[in-house]
Every structure is written in C-alpha cells, then in structure tokens.
Short mmCIF file of C-alpha atoms and ligand atoms in Angstrom, two decimals:
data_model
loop_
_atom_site.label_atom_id
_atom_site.label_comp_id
_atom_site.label_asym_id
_atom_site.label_seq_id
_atom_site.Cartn_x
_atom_site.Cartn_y
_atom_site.Cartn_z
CA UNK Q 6 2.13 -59.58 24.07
CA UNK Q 7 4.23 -56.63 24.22
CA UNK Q 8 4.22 -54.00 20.93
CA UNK Q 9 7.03 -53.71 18.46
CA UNK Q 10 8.56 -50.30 19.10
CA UNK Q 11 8.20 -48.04 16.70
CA UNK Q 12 11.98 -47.49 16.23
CA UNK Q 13 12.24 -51.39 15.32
CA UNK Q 14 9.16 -50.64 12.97
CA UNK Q 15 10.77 -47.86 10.94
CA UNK Q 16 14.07 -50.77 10.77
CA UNK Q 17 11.97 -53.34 9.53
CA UNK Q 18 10.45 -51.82 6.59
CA UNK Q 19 13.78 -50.11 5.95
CA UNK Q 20 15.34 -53.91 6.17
CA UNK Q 21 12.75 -55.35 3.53
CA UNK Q 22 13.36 -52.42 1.21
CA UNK Q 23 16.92 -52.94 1.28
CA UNK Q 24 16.34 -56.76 0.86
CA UNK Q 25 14.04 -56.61 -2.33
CA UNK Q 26 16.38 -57.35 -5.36
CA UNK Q 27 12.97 -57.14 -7.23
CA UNK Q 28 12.92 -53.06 -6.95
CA UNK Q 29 8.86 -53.31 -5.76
CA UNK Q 30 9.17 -49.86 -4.43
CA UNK Q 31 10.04 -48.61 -7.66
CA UNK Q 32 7.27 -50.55 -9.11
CA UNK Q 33 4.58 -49.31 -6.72
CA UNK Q 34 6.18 -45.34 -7.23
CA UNK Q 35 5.58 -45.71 -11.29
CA UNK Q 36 2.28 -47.40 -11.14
CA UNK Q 37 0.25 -44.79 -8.93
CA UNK Q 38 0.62 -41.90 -11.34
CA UNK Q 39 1.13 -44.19 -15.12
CA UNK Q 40 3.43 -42.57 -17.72
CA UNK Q 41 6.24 -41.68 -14.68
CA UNK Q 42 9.60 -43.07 -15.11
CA UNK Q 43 12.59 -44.12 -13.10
CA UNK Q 44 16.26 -43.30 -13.72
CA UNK Q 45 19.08 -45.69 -11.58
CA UNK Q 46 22.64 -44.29 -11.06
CA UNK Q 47 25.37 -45.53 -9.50
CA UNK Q 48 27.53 -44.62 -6.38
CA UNK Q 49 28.85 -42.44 -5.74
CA UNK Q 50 27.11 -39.48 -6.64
CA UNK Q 51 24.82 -38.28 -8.86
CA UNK Q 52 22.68 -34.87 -8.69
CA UNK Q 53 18.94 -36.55 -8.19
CA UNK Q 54 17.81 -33.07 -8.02
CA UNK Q 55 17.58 -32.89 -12.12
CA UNK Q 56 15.65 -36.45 -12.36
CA UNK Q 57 13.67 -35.30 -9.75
CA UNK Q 58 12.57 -31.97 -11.44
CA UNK Q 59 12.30 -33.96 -14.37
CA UNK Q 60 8.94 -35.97 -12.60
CA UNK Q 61 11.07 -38.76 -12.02
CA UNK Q 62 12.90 -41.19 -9.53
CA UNK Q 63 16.03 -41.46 -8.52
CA UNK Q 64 16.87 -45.21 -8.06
CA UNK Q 65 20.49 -45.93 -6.09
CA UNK Q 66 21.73 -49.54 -7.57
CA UNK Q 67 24.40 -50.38 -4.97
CA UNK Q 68 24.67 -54.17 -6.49
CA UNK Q 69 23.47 -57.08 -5.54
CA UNK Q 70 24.77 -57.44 -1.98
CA UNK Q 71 25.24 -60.79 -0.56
CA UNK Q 72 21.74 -62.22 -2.18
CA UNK Q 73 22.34 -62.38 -5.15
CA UNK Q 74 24.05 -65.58 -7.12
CA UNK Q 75 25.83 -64.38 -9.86
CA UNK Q 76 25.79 -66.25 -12.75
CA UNK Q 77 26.12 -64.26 -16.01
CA UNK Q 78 27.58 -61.50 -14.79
CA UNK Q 79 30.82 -63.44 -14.02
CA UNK Q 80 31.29 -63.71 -17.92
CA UNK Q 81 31.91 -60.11 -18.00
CA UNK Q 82 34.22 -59.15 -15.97
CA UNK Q 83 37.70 -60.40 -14.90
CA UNK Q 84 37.20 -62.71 -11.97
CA UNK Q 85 40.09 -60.37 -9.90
CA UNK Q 86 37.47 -57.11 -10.35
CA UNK Q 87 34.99 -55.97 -7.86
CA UNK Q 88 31.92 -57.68 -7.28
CA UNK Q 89 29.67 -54.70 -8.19
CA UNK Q 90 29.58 -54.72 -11.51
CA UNK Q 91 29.00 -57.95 -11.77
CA UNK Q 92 26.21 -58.17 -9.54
CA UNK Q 93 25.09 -54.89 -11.08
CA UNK Q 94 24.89 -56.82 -14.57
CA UNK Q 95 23.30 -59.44 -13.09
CA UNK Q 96 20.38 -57.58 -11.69
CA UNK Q 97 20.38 -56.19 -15.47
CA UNK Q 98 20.29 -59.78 -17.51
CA UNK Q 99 17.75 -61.40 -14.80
CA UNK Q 100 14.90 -58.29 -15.20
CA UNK Q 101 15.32 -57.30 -12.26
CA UNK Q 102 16.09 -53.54 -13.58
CA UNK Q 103 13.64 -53.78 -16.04
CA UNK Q 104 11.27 -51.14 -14.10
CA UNK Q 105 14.07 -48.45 -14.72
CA UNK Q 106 13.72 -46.51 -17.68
CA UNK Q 107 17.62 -45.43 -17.89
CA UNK Q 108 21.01 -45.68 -16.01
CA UNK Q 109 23.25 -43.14 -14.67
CA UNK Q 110 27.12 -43.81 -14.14
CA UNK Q 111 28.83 -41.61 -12.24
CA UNK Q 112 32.51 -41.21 -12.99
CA UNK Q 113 33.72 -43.08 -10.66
CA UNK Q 114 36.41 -45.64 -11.40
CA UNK Q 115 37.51 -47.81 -15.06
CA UNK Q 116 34.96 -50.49 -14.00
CA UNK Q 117 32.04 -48.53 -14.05
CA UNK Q 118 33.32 -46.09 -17.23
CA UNK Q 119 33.56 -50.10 -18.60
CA UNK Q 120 29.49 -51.10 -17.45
CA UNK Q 121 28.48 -47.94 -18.69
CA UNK Q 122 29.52 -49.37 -22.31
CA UNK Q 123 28.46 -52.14 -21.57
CA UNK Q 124 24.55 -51.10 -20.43
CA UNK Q 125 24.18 -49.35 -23.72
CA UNK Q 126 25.14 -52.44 -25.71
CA UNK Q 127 23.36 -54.63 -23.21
CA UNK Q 128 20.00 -52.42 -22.78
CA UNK Q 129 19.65 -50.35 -26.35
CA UNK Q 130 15.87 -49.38 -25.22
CA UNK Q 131 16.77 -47.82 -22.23
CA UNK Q 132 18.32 -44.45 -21.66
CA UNK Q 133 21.89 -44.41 -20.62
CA UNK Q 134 24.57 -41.33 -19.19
CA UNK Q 135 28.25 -41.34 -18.62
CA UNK Q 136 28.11 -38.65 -16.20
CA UNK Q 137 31.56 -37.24 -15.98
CA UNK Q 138 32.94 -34.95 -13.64
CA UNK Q 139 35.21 -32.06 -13.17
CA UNK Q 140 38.91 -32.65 -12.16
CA UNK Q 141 39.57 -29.38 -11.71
CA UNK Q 142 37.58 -27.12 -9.13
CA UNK Q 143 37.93 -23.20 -10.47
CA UNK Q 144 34.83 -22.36 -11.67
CA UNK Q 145 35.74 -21.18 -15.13
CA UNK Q 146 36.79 -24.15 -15.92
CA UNK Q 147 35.84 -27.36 -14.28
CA UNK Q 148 32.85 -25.37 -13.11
CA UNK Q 149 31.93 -24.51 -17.05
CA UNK Q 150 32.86 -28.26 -17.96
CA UNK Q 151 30.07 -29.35 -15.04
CA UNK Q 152 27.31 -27.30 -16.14
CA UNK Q 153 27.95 -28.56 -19.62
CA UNK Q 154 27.35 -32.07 -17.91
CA UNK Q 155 24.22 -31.04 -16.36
CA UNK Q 156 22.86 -29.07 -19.35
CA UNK Q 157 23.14 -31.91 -21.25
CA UNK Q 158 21.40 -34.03 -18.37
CA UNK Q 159 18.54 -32.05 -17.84
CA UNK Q 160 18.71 -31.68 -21.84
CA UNK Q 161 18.04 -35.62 -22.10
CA UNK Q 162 15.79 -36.07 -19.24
CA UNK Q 163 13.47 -33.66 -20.83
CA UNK Q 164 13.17 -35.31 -23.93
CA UNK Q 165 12.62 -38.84 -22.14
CA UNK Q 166 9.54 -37.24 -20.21
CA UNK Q 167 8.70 -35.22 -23.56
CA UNK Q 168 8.98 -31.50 -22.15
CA UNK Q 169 11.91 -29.69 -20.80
CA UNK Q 170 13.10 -29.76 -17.35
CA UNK Q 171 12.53 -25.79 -15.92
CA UNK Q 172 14.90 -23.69 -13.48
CA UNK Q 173 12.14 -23.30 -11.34
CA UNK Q 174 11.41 -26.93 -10.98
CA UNK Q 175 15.24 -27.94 -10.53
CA UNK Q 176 15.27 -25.19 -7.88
CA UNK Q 177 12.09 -26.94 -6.49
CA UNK Q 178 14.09 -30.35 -6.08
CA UNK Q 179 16.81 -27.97 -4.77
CA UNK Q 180 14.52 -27.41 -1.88
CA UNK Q 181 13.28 -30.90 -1.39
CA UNK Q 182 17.24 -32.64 -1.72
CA UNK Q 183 18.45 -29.84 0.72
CA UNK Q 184 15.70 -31.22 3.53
CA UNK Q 185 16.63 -34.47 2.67
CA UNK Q 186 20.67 -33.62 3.19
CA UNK Q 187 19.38 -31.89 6.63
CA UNK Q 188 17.78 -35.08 8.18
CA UNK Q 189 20.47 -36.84 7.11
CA UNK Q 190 23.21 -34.43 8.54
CA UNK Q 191 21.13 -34.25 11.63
CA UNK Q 192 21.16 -38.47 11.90
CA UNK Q 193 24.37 -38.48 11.29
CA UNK Q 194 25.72 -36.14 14.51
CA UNK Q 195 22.78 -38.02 16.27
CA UNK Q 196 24.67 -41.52 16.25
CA UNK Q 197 27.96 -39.24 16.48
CA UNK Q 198 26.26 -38.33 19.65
CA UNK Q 199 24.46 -41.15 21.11
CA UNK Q 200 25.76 -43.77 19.14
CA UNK Q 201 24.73 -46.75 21.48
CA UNK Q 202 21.18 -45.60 20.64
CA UNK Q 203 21.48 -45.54 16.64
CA UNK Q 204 23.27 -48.74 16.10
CA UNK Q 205 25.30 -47.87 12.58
CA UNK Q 206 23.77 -51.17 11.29
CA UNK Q 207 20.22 -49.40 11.43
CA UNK Q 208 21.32 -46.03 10.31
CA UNK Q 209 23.13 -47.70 7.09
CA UNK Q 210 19.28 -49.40 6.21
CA UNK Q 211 17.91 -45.82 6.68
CA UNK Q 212 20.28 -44.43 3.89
CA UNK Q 213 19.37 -47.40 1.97
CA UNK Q 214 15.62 -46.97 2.07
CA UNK Q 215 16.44 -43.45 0.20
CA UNK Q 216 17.90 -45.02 -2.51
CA UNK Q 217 14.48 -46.24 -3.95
CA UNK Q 218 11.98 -43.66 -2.22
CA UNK Q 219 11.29 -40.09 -2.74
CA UNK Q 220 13.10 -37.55 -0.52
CA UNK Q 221 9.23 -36.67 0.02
CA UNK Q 222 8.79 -40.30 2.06
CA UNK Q 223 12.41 -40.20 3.29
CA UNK Q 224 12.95 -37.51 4.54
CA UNK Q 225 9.88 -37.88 7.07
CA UNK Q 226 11.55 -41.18 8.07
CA UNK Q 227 14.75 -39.94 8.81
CA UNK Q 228 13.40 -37.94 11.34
CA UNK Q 229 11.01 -40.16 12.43
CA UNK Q 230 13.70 -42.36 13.02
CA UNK Q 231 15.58 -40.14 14.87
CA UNK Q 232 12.70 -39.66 17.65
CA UNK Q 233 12.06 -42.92 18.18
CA UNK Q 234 15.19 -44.47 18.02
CA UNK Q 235 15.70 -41.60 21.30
CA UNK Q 236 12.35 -42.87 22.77
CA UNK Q 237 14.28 -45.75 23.64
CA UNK Q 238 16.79 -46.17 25.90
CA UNK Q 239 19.42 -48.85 25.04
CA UNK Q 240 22.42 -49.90 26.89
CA UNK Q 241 25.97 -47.31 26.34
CA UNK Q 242 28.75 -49.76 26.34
CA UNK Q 243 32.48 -48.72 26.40
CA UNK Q 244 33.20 -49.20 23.06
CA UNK Q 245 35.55 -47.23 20.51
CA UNK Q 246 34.62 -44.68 18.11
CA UNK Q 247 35.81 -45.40 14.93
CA UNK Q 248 35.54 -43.85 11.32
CA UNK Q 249 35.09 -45.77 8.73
CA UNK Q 250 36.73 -45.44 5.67
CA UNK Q 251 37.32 -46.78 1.88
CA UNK Q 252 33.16 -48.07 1.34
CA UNK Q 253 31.61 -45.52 -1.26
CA UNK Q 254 30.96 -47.91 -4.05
CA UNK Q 255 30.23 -51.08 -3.66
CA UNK Q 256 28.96 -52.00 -0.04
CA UNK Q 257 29.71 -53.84 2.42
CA UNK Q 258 27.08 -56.88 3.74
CA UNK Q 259 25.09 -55.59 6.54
CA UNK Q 260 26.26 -58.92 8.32
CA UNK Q 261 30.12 -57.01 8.21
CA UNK Q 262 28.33 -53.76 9.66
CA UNK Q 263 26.77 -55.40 12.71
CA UNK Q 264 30.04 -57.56 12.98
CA UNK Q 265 32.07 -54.24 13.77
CA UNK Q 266 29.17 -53.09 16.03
CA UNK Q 267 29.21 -56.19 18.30
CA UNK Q 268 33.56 -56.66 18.29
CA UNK Q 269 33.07 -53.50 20.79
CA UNK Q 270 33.44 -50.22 17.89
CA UNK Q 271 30.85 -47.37 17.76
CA UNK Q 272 31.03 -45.98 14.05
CA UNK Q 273 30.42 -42.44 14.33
CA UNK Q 274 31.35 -41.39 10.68
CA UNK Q 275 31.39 -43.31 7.60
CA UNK Q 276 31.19 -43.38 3.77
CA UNK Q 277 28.65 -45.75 3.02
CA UNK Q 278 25.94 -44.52 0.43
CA UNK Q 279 27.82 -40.68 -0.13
CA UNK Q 280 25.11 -39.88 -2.55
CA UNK Q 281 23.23 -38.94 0.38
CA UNK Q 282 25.70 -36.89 1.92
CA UNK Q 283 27.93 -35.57 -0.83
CA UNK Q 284 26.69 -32.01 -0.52
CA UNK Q 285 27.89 -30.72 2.17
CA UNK Q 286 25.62 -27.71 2.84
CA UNK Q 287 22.60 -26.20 1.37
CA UNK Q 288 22.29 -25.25 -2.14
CA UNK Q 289 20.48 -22.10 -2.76
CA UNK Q 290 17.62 -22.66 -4.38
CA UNK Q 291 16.67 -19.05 -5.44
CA UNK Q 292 19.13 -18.94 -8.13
CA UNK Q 293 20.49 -20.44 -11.21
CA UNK Q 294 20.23 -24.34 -10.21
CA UNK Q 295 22.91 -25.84 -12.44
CA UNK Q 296 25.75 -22.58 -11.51
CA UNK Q 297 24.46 -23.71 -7.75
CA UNK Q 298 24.61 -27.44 -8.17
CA UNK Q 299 28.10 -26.60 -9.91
CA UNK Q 300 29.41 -24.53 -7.10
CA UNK Q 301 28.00 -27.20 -4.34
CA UNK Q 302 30.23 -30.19 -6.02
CA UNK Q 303 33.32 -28.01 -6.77
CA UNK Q 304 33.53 -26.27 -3.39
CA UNK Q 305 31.26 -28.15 -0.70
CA UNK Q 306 31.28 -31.34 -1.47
CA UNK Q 307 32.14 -34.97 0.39
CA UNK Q 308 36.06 -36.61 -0.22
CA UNK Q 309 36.64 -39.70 -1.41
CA UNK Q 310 39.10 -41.55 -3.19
CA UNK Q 311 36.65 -41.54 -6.31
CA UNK Q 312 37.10 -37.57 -6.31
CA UNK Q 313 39.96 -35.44 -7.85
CA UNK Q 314 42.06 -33.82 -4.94
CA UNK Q 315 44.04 -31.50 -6.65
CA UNK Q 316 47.04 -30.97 -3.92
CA UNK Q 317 48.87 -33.14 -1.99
CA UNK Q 318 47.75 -31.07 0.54
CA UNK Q 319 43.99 -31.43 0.48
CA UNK Q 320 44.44 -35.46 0.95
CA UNK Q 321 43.24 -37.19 4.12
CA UNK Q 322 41.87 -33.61 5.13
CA UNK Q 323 38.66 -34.66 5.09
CA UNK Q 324 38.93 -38.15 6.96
CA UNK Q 325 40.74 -36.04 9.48
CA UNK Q 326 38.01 -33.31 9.62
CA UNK Q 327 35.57 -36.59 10.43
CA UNK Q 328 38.02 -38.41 12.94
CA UNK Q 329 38.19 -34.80 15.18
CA UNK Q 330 34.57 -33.62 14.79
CA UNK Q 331 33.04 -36.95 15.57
CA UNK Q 332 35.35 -37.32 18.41
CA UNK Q 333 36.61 -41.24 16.89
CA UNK Q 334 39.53 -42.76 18.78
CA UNK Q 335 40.51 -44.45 15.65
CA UNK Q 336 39.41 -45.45 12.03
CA UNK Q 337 38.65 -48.79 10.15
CA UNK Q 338 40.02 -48.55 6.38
CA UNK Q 339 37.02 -51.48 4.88
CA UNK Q 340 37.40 -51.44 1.27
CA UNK Q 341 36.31 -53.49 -1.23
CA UNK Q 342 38.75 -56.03 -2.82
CA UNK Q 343 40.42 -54.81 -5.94
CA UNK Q 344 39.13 -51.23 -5.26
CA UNK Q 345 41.37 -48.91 -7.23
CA UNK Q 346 40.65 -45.93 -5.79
CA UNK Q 347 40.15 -47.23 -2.41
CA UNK Q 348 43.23 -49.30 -2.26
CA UNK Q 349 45.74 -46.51 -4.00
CA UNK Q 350 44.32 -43.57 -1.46
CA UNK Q 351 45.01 -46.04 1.62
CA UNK Q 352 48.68 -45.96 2.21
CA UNK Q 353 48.16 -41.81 1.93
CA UNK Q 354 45.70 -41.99 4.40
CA UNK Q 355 47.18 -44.18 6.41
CA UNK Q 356 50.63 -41.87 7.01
CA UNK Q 357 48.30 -39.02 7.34
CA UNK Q 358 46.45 -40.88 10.57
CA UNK Q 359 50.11 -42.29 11.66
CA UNK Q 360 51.64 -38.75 11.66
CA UNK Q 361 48.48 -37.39 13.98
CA UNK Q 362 48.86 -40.65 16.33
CA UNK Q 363 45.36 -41.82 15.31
CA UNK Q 364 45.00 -45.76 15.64
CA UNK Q 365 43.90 -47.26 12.06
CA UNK Q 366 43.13 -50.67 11.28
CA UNK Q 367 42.26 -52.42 7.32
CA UNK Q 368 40.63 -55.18 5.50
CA UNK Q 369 39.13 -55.69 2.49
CA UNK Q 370 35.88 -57.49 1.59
CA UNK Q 371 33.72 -58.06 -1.10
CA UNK Q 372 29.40 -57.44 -1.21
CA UNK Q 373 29.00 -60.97 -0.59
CA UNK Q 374 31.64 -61.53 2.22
CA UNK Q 375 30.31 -64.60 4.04
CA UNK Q 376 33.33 -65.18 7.27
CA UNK Q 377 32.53 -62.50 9.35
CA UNK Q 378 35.05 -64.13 12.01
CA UNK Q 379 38.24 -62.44 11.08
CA UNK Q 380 36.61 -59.48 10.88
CA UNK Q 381 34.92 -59.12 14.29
CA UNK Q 382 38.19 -60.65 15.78
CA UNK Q 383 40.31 -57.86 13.93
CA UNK Q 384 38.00 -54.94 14.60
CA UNK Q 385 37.69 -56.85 18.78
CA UNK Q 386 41.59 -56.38 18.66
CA UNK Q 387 41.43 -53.06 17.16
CA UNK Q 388 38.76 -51.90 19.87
CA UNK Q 389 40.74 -53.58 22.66
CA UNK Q 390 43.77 -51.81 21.62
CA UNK Q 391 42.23 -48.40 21.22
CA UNK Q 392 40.75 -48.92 24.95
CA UNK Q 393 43.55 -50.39 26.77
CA UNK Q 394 46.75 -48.76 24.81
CA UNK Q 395 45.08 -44.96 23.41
CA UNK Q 396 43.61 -43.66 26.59
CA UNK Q 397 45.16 -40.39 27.61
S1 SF4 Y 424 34.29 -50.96 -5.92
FE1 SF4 Y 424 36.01 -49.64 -6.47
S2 SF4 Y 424 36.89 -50.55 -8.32
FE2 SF4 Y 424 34.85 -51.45 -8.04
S3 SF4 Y 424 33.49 -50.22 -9.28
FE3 SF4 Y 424 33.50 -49.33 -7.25
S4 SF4 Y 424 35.11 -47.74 -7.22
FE4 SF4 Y 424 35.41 -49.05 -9.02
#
C-alpha cells in the first residue's frame, strides 16, 4: 500500500479544519492553558497582532460556507442580502461560537456595521468591537483617528484578560504576524510560479487553517507546505493565469475554487482571506506598535473594494499591480451576490482591465453555491478564449 504524501497530509488536516463548523481547534487552543480566551473577527481585516499580545486567539469567522442550513438566521436579514451574515448568525444562535469570548467587526460594508448591532443585542455576555477604520490616509489625521481605534482595542482586550496589553508584547506579535505574512507572501509567488504544483484549491485551505490556529502552528505549515507540495511533481497543463477578483468577505465554496481549476485557469493572485495578506510588508517591530500598525494600514496595505481609495486615480491600481507581477493573462471578477462593495467597484475595474487589453470575465455566487456547471463552462470559455484569441 503506497503512503499518503506528505503534501496531501498537510491538505487533509487543513480540509477538516476548514470543515469543522464546531470551532474544535479553538476548543483544544483554550483548554491546554485554562483561563485563555478567544476573540473572532470578521473579514476583511483585523490587526490579530493586539489579541495576540493580549494572550489570546485570533479566530477568522468567514460564515458558514456551503454546510451549514440556515434556519434562524434567515429571520434577520433581507432574503436579497449576502449569505454571510446570515450564516454568521447562525453559527451564533446554534452554539457553535460559544467558545469565543468576543467578536470583532471590521468596517467593512452596512451588513456587517448591521451584525455588529446585532451580536451585542444577541450575545450581551460576550465582548463585542466595531472596529472602524480610517478613510483618509495622512497620518495626522486618519493615522491619529486609527491609533485611537487601536488604543481603545488594546484598552479593552486588557481589561477582558485583567492586565494591560504592553508595547513590548504587541511588538512581540509584531514579530510573530510579520513571519506569518512572509510564508504567506512566499506561498503566494510559489503558486504564482509553479502554479500546476500548488493547486489554488489547496493553497485557499492553507489560509483557512490560519484562521483558527496560532501564527506559531501556521506559520510552520505554510512552509511545510511549500516543500512538499515541490517534492512532488504534478502534471503543468496549458492553462490560463487568471486573477481573481471581488472575494474578500464572504467566500466562495471550495467546490467553485476547484471548478475554475479544472475549466483549464491557473489562479495566480487572489483575494480570498486578505486578513492574511493585508499588510503588505514588514512592520517594524522595534518601535511604537500602534504608530507602526497605523503606518502599515495607511500606506502598505492590500486594495479592495471594502477600503477607502481616495483618488480616482489609485482605483484598479492594485488589481493591475497583481495582473502584471503574477504574469495573469486575464482576471475572473467572482463576487458574492448582492456585494455592495464588490459589485459598485466592478464596472471601474472592469474599464480599467478593458483600457490595458486584459481579458476579464464575472459571476456572482453565494457561500453555498451548489451548480458549479455554469461556472466551469464560463471560466472553460474564458480559458479557451484567453488561449486561442490573447496569444501574442
Ligand atoms: S459579502 Fe459584501 S455585502 Fe456581504 S457582508 Fe461582505 S462586504 Fe458586505
């Protein structure tokens, strides 16, 4: 009988962590050292460095996926909104969140400004933040209005774990989020590089897995991944390199993933899970943590229709930035239905990528998505097109 490789190992776990609605990670994390607590945010981006300094863990809730039946959660929302918060809610009323000791939401969108209410009505024992961010990126200003943010953050955590959070241990987490960032950044110009042998359907579980471990654990298996998934050679097809655009909230099945894989596309960017990627470079961690953790978001951070762009100007630069450094031969706009954000940025974007001559494609889906057909038919036709019609 031959052995499992190890690169199918590391998938495997990373698959059953990503399929546990019951948060058992978490579970296992808080019960080997009693008395330590877990804080859950929402996409897109949070700084985990503060609950980390703070003793505790971050926990990414990125819905219920396709799963999950919602039931109660329907009652709360519109039935034209997003599935997240719905499923989000759900995994709330059914327990399921119950080993979190408070919530983070991110600015991000009306929907989730709305859950965040609507978790401190639901859940009055449990600590909750409306984390909001700067729309303006001088430092004076939206920079002072940031560290106010944090300040307070750090303020609060402290007081849940009964002492206050240090500089020195933020800058601590600094460290341990800025190897974490690193793995990541290196996985993610691995598949840009070899993307036949780090299938984007295994690299998305990877990024998953880090939304309920420690950086300690994850970053480790990043890079274990990364050596064994190049221990074993897999076949290169001719496929197109795509980007793929308009997924930073909530996500899209994994079923949709490996559909897009296997209609002929190599993703070699995306914006699945940004919390993981949202700082761009290092932040210093020799300094004073919440200036740097300011200066990181304002000036080096990830785009996304979720973030402020202040000029005209600035929008589709990033998405263009990705399409030419990853060398894609076209981009998928996947977005979830009734994303605001998502939905509003896309016809920029598009005439951005129509003005350069680079091939686009859209859809919309929802967490639960169950006909993958017209999707691996549309992104087939995309990838035929690219191959046959965009070749120099
Ligand atoms: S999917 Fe879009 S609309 Fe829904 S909560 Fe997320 S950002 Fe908001």
């Amino acid at each position: 009988m031959s052995a499992v490789p190890p690169v199918l190992k590391i998938v495997e776990r990373c698959q059953k962590l990503f399929e546990d609605l019951d948060f058992n990670a978490v579970k296992q994390w808080k019960a080997a050292v009693p008395g330590r607590k877990a804080i859950g945010f929402m996409p897109v981006y949070v700084p985990c460095e503060l609950i980390h300094a703070a003793g505790m863990l971050p926990v990414g809730i990125l819905g219920g996926g396709d799963q999950l039946e919602v039931i109660q959660g329907d009652a709360y929302y519109q039935s034209y909104i997003c599935r997240i918060p719905r499923s989000t809610i759900e995994l709330g009323l059914t327990g399921r969140l119950d080993c979190l000791d408070g919530m983070l939401f991110p600015s991000i969108c009306d929907v989730i400004r709305n859950l965040s209410g609507m978790w401190q009505m639901l859940f009055k024992d449990k600590y909750v933040k409306y984390l909001d961010v700067p729309q303006n990126y001088v430092d004076s200003i939206g920079g002072s209005f940031y560290i106010s943010e944090l300040e307070n953050l750090r303020e609060d955590l402290g007081k849940l774990r009964g002492k206050p959070v240090t500089a020195a241990e933020i800058n601590a987490s600094i460290a341990v989020y800025n190897e974490n960032r690193r793995a990541i950044r290196d996985l993610y110009a691995y598949r840009a590089a070899k993307p036949w042998q780090a299938p984007t359907s295994e690299v998305y579980l990877l990024l998953r897995a880090g939304m309920v471990l420690p950086p300690e654990e994850h970053t480790p298996l990043v890079r274990e991944y990364i050596a064994a998934a190049d221990a074993m050679p897999r076949p290169k097809r001719d496929n197109a390199r795509v980007v793929i655009n308009g997924s930073f909230c909530e996500q899209p099945p994994l079923a949709l993933i490996k559909s897009i894989e296997m209609a002929g596309c190599y993703v070699v960017d995306d914006d699945f899970i940004l919390a993981t990627r949202w700082l761009l470079d290092d932040v210093p961690s020799d300094a004073n943590p919440l200036e740097e953790l300011s200066k990181a978001f304002l000036h080096r951070s990830a785009s996304t229709a979720a973030k402020y762009d202040t000029t005209r100007e600035e929008k589709g630069v990033y998405l263009l930035k990705q399409v030419k450094t990853r060398g894609a031969e076209g981009v998928i706009f996947a977005a979830p239905s009734f994303c605001d954000p998502a939905l509003l940025e896309r016809p920029m974007l598009q005439d951005i990528l129509a003005k350069q001559k680079i091939p686009y494609t859209a859809f919309k889906y929802a967490e639960n998505t169950g006909q993958m057909a017209p999707i691996r038919e549309q992104a087939g036709t995309f990838a035929d097109s690219i191959k046959l019609w965009s070749a120099a």
